[in-house]
mmCIF file of C-alpha atoms in Angstrom:
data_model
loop_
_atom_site.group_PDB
_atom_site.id
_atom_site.type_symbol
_atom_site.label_atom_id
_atom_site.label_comp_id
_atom_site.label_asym_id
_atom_site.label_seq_id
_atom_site.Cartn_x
_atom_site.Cartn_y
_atom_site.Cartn_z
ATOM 1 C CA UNK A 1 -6.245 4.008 -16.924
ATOM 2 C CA UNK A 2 -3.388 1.496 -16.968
ATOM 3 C CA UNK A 3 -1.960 2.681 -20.343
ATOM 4 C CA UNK A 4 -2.349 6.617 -19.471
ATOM 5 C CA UNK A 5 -0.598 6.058 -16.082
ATOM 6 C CA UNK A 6 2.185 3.409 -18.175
ATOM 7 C CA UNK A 7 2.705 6.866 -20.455
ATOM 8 C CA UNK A 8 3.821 8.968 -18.263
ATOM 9 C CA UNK A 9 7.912 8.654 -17.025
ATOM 10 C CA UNK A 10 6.892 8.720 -13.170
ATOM 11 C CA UNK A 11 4.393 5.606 -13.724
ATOM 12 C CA UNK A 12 6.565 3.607 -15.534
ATOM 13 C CA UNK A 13 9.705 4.101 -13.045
ATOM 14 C CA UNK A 14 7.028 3.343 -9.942
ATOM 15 C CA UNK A 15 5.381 0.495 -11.469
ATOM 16 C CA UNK A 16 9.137 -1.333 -12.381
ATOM 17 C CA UNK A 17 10.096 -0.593 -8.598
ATOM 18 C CA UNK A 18 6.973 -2.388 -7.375
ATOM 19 C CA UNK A 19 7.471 -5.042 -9.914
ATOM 20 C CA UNK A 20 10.576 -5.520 -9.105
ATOM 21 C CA UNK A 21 9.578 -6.182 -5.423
ATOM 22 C CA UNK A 22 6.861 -8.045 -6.226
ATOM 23 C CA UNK A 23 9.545 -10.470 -7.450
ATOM 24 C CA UNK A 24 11.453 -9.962 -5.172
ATOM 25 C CA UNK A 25 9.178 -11.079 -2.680
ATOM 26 C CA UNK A 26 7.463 -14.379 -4.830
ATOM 27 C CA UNK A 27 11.536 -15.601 -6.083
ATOM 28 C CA UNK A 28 13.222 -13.908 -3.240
ATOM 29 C CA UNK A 29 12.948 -16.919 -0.304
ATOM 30 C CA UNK A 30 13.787 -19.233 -3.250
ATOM 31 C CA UNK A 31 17.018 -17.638 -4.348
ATOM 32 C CA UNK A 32 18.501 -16.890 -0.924
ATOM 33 C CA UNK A 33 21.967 -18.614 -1.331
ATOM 34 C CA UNK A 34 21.994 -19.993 2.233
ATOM 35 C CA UNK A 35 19.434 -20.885 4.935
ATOM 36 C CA UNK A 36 18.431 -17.392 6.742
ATOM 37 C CA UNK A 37 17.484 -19.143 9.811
ATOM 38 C CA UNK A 38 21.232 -21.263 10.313
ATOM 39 C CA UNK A 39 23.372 -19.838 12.613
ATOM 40 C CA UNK A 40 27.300 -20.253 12.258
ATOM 41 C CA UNK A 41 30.100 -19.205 14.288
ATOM 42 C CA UNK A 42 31.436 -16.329 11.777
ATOM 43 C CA UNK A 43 29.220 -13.655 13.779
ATOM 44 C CA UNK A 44 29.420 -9.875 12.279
ATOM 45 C CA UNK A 45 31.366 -11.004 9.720
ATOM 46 C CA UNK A 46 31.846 -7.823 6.619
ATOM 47 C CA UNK A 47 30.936 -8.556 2.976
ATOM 48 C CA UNK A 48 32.707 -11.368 1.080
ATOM 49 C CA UNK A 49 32.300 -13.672 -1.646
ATOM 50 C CA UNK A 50 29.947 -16.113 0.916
ATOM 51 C CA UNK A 51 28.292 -13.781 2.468
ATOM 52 C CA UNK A 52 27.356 -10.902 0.350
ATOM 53 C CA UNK A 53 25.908 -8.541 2.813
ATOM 54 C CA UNK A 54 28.259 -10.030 5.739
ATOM 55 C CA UNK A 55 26.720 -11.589 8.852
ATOM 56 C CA UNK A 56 24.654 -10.861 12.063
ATOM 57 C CA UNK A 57 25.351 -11.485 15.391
ATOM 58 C CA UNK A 58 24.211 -15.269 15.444
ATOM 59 C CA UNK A 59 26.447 -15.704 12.421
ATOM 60 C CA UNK A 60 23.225 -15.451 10.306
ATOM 61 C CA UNK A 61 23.849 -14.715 6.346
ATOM 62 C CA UNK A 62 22.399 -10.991 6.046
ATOM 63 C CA UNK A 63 21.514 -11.572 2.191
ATOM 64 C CA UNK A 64 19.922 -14.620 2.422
ATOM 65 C CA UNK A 65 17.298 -13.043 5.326
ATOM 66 C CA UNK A 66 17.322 -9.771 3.195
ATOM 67 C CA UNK A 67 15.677 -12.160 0.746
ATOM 68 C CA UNK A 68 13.728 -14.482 2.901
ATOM 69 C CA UNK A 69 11.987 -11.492 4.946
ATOM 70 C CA UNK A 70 10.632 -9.675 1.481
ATOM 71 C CA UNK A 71 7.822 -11.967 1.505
ATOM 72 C CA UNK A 72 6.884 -11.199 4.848
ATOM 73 C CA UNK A 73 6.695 -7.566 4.114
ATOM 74 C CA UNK A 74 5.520 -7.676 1.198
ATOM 75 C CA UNK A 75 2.207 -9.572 2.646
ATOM 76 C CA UNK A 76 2.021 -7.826 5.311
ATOM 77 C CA UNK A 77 1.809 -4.968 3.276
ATOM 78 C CA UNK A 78 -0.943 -6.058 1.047
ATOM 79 C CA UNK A 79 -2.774 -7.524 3.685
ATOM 80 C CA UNK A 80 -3.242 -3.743 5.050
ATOM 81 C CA UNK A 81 -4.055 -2.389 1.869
ATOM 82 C CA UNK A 82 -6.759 -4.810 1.003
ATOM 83 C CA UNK A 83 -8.222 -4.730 4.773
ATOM 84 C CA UNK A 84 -8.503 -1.729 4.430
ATOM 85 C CA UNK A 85 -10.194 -1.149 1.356
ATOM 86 C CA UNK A 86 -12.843 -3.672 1.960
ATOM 87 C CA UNK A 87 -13.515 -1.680 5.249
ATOM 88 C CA UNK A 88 -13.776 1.591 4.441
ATOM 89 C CA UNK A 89 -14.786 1.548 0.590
ATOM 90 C CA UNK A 90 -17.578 -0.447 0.832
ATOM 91 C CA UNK A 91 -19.328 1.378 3.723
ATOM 92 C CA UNK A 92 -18.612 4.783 2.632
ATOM 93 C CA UNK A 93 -20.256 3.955 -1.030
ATOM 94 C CA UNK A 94 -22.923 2.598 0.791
ATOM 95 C CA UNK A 95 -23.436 5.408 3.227
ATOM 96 C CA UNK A 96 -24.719 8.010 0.298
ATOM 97 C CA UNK A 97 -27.734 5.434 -0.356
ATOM 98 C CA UNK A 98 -28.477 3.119 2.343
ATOM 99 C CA UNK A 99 -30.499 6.504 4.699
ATOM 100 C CA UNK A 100 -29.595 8.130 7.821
ATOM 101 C CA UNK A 101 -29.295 6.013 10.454
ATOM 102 C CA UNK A 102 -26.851 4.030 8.297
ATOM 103 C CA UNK A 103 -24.772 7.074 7.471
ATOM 104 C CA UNK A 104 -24.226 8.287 10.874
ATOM 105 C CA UNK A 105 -23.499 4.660 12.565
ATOM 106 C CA UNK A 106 -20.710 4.472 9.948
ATOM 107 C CA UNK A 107 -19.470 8.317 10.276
ATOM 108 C CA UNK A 108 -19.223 7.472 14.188
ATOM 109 C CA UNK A 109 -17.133 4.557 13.486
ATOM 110 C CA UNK A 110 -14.978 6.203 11.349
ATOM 111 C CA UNK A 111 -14.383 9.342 14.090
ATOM 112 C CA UNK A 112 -13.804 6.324 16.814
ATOM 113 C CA UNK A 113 -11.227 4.689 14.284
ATOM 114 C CA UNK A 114 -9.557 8.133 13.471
ATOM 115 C CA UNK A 115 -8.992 8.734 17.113
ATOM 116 C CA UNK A 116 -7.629 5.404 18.368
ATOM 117 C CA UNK A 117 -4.189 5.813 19.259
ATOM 118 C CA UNK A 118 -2.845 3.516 16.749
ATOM 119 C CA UNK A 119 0.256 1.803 18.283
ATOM 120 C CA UNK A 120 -1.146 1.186 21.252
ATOM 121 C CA UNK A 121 -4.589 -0.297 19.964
ATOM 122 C CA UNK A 122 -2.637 -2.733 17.237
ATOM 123 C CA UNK A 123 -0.301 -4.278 20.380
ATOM 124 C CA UNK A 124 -3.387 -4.785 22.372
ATOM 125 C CA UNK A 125 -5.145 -6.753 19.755
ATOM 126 C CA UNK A 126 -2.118 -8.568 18.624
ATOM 127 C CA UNK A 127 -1.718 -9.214 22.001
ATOM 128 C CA UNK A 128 -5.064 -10.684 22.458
ATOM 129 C CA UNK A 129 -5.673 -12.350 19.094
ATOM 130 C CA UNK A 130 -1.731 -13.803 19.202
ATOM 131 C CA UNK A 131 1.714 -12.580 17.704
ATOM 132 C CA UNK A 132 0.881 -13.493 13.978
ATOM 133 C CA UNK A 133 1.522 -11.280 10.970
ATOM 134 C CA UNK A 134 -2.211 -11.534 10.007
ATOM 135 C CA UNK A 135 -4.004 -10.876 13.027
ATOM 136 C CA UNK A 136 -1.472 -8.086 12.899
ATOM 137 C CA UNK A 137 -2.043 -6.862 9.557
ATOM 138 C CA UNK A 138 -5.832 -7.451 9.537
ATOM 139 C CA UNK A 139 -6.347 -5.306 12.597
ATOM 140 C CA UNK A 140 -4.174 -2.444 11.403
ATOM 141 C CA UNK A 141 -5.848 -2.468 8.168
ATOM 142 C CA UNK A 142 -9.079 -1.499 10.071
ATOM 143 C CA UNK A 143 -7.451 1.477 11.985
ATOM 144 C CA UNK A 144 -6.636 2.480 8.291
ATOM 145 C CA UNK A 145 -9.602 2.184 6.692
ATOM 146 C CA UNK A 146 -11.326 5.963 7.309
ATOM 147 C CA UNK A 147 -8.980 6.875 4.321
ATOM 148 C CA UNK A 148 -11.125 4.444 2.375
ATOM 149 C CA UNK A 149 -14.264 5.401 3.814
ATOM 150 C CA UNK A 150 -13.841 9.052 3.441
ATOM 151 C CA UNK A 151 -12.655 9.170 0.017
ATOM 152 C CA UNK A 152 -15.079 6.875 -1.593
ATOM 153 C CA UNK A 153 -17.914 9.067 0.697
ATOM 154 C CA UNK A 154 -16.698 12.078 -1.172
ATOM 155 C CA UNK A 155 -16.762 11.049 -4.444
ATOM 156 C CA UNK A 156 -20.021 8.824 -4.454
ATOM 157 C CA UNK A 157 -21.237 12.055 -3.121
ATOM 158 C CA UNK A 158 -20.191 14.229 -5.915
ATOM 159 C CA UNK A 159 -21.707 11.788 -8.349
ATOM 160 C CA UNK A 160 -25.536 11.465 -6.396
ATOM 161 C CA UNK A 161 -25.954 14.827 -6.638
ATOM 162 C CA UNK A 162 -25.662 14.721 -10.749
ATOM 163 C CA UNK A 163 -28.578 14.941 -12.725
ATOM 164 C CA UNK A 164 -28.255 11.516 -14.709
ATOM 165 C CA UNK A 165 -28.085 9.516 -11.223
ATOM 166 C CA UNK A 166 -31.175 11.584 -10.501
ATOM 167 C CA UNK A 167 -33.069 10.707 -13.503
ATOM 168 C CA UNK A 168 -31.786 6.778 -13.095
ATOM 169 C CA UNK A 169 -33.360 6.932 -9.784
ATOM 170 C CA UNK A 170 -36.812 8.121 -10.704
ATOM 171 C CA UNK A 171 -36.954 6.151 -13.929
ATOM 172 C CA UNK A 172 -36.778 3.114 -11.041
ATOM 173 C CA UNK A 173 -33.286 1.704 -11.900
ATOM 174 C CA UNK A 174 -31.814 -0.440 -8.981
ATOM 175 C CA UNK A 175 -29.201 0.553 -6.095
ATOM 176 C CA UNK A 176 -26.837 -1.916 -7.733
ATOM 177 C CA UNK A 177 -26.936 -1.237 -11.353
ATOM 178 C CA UNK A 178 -26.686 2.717 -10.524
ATOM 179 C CA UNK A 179 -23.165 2.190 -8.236
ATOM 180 C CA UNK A 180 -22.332 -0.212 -11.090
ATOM 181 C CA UNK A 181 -23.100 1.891 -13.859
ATOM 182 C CA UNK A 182 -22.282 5.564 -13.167
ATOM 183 C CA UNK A 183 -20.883 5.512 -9.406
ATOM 184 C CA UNK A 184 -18.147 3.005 -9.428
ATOM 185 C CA UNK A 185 -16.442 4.308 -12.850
ATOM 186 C CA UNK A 186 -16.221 8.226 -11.050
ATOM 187 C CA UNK A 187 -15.342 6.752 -7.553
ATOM 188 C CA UNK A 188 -12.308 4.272 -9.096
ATOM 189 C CA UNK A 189 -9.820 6.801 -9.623
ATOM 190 C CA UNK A 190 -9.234 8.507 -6.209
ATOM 191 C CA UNK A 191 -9.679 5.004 -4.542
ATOM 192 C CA UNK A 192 -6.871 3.596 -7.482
ATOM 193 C CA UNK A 193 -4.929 7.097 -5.542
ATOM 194 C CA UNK A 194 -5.428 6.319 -1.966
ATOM 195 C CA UNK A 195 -4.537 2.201 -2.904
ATOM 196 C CA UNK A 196 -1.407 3.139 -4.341
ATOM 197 C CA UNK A 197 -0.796 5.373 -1.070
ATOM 198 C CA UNK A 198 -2.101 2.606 1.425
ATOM 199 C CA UNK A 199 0.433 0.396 -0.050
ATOM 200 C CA UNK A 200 3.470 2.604 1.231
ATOM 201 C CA UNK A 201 1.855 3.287 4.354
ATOM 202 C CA UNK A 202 1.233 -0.686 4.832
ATOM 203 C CA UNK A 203 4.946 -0.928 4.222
ATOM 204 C CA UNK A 204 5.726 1.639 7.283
ATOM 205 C CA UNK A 205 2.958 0.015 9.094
ATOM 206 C CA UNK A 206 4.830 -3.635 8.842
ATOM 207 C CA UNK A 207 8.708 -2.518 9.108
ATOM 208 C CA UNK A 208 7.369 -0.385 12.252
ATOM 209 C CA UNK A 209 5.769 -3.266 13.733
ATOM 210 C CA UNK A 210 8.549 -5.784 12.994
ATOM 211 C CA UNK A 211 10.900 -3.507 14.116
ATOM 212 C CA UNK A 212 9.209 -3.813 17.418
ATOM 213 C CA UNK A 213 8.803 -7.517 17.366
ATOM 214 C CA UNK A 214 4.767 -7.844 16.888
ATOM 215 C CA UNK A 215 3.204 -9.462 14.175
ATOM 216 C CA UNK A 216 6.651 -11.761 13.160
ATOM 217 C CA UNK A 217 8.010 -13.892 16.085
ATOM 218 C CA UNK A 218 12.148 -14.213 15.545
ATOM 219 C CA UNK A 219 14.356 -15.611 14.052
ATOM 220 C CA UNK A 220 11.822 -15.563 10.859
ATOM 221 C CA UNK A 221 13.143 -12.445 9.388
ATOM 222 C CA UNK A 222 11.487 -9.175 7.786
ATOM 223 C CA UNK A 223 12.830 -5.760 7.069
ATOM 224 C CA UNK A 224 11.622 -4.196 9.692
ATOM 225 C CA UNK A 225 13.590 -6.452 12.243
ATOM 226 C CA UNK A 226 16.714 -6.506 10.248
ATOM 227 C CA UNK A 227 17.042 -2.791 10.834
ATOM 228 C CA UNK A 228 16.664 -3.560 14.785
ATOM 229 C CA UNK A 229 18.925 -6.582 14.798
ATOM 230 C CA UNK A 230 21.675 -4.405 13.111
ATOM 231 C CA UNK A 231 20.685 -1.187 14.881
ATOM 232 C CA UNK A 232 22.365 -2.931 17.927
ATOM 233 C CA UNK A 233 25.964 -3.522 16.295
ATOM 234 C CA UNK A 234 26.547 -0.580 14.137
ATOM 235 C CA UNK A 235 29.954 -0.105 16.074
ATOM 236 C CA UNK A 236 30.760 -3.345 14.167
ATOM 237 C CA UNK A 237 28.732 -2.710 11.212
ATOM 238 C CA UNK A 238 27.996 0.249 10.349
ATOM 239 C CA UNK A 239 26.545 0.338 6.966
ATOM 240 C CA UNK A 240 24.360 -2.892 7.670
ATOM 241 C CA UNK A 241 20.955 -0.990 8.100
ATOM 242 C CA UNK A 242 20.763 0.334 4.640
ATOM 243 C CA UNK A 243 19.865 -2.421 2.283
ATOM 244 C CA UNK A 244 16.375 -2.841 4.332
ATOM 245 C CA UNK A 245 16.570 0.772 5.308
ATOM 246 C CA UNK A 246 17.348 1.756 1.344
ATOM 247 C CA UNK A 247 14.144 -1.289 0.214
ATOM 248 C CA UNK A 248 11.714 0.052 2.606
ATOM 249 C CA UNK A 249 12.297 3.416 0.994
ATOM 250 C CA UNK A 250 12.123 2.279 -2.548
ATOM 251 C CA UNK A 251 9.311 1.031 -2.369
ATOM 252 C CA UNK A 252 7.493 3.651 -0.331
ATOM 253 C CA UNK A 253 8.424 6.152 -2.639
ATOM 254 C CA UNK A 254 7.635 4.252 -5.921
ATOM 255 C CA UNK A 255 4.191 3.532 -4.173
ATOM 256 C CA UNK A 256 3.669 7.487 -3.742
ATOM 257 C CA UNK A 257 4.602 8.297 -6.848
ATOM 258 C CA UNK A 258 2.638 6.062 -8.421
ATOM 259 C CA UNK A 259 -0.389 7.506 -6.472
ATOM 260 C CA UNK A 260 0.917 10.709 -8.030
ATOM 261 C CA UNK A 261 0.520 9.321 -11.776
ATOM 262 C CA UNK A 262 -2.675 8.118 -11.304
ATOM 263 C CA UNK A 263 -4.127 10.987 -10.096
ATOM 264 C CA UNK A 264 -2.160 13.269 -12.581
ATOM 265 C CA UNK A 265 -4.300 11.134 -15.423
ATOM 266 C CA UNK A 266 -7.452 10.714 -13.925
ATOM 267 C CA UNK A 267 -10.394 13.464 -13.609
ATOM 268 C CA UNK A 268 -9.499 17.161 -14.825
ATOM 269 C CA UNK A 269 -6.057 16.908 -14.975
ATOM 270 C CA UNK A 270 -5.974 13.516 -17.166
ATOM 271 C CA UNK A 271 -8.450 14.848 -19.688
ATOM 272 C CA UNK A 272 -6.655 18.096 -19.298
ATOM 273 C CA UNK A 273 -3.214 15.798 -20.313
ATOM 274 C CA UNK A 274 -5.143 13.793 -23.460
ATOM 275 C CA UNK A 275 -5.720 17.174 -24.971
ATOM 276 C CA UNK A 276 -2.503 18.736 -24.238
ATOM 277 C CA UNK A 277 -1.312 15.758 -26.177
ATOM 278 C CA UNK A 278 -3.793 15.509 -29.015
ATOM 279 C CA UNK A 279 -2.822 19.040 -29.567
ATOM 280 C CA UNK A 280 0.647 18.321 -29.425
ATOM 281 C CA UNK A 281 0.068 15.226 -31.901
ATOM 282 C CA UNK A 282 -1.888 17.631 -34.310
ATOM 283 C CA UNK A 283 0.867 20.370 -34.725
ATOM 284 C CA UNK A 284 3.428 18.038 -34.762
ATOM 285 C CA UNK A 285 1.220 15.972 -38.089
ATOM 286 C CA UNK A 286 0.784 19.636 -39.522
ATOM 287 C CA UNK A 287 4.694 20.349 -39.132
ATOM 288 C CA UNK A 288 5.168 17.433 -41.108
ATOM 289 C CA UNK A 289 2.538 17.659 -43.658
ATOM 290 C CA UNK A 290 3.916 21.125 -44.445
ATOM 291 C CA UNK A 291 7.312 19.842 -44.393
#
């Protein structure tokens, strides 16, 4: 799936965005030029040759937090994602197989999660369990989780009800090797979809959290808070909110359309794409052999 998804323009340009902020987030607290957390007396300063993206009100090098806060985010973000696919994948494979009772205690608890009022619920448990991008993350990853759960319930379902799971199951073959055999390889490719689109939501999730001070106590910086510490002073600079602003949407976007190519190469439409291409490859052989 890798290499079909690598083929196509839109997968390559998403994947180099998100590699690019992958790095940016493993190099970026290591090449800030000047300690993000120092404070000077040169407060809003505007770009220069020292400070590249000026500086905030405590004097604060903008560039050097830009850097130092990717990580942050950039956890944060994954943390959601992978919360949330251990949540609500696992159970909603599980619910096809494991009998009633177990499919509608899980259905209810998606519903409940579904109807939460998000904000709220994720600054009363960060409230309770402390102000730590973790507890943070971990919780929210729950409240997104149905996604999971409904997605991977729809497609184990599809597969069930096929006649070759069928005949594994009265020929006596296990629960395990069946959801290893011929469930997991038809459920992959929407769950592959709604990863890459968890990923941009987890990156909402954090800058909208940060941006209200929960999950990262100040002065450690993210891109979230950035945007509210400059929201404040845009009378004195007022291009400073979009580097984070302009990274928050970069990668967002590349993480939707990256959903985008892996759906446009998996199921129907990617075998639909092979032979478009195989027939393309084939005339373009016969041109030549003709030629």
């Amino acid at each position: 799936m890798v290499r079909r998804v690598l083929s196509l323009t839109a997968g390559r340009v998403s994947a180099a965005i998100l590699l690019g902020i992958a790095l940016l987030a493993a190099l970026g607290p290591l090449l800030a030029p000047l300690d993000p957390l120092a404070v000077s007396d040169d407060t809003l300063a505007g770009i220069s040759g020292s400070h590249w993206l000026g500086t905030d009100y405590l004097g604060r090098d903008v560039f050097s937090r830009l850097l130092d806060g990717s990580r942050a985010s950039v956890v944060g973000a994954l943390e959601v994602t992978l919360m949330a696919l251990v949540v609500g994948a696992i159970p909603g494979i599980l619910s096809v197989y494991l009998g009633r009772v177990f499919e509608w205690v899980t259905l209810r608890v998606a519903d409940t999660l579904i109807a939460l009022p998000f904000l709220l619920f994720a600054v009363a448990i960060t409230a309770l369990l402390g102000n730590g991008i973790t507890q943070a993350m971990l919780v929210t990853g729950v409240l997104v989780s149905p996604l999971f759960f409904r997605v991977s319930r729809a497609a184990t379902l599809a597969v069930a009800r096929s006649q070759y799971v069928e005949a594994a199951l009265i020929s006596g073959a296990s629960l395990r090797w069946i959801i290893r055999r011929h469930v997991w390889a038809k459920v992959l490719p929407p769950i592959a979809v709604a990863l890459a689109q968890t990923l941009g939501v987890g990156f909402i999730i954090v800058s909208s959290l940060s941006f209200l001070g929960i999950g990262v106590q100040p002065p450690e910086p993210t891109w979230g808070g950035l945007l509210a510490s400059d929201l404040g002073y845009l009378d004195y600079r007022p291009w400073a909110p979009f580097a984070p602003a302009l990274l928050i949407m970069a990668t967002v976007w590349a993480s939707n359309l990256l959903a985008d190519a892996i759906r446009d190469v998996s199921g129907e439409a990617g075998r639909a794409l092979l032979n478009s291409r195989k027939v393309r490859a084939n005339q373009a052989a016969a041109a030549g052999g003709t030629a």
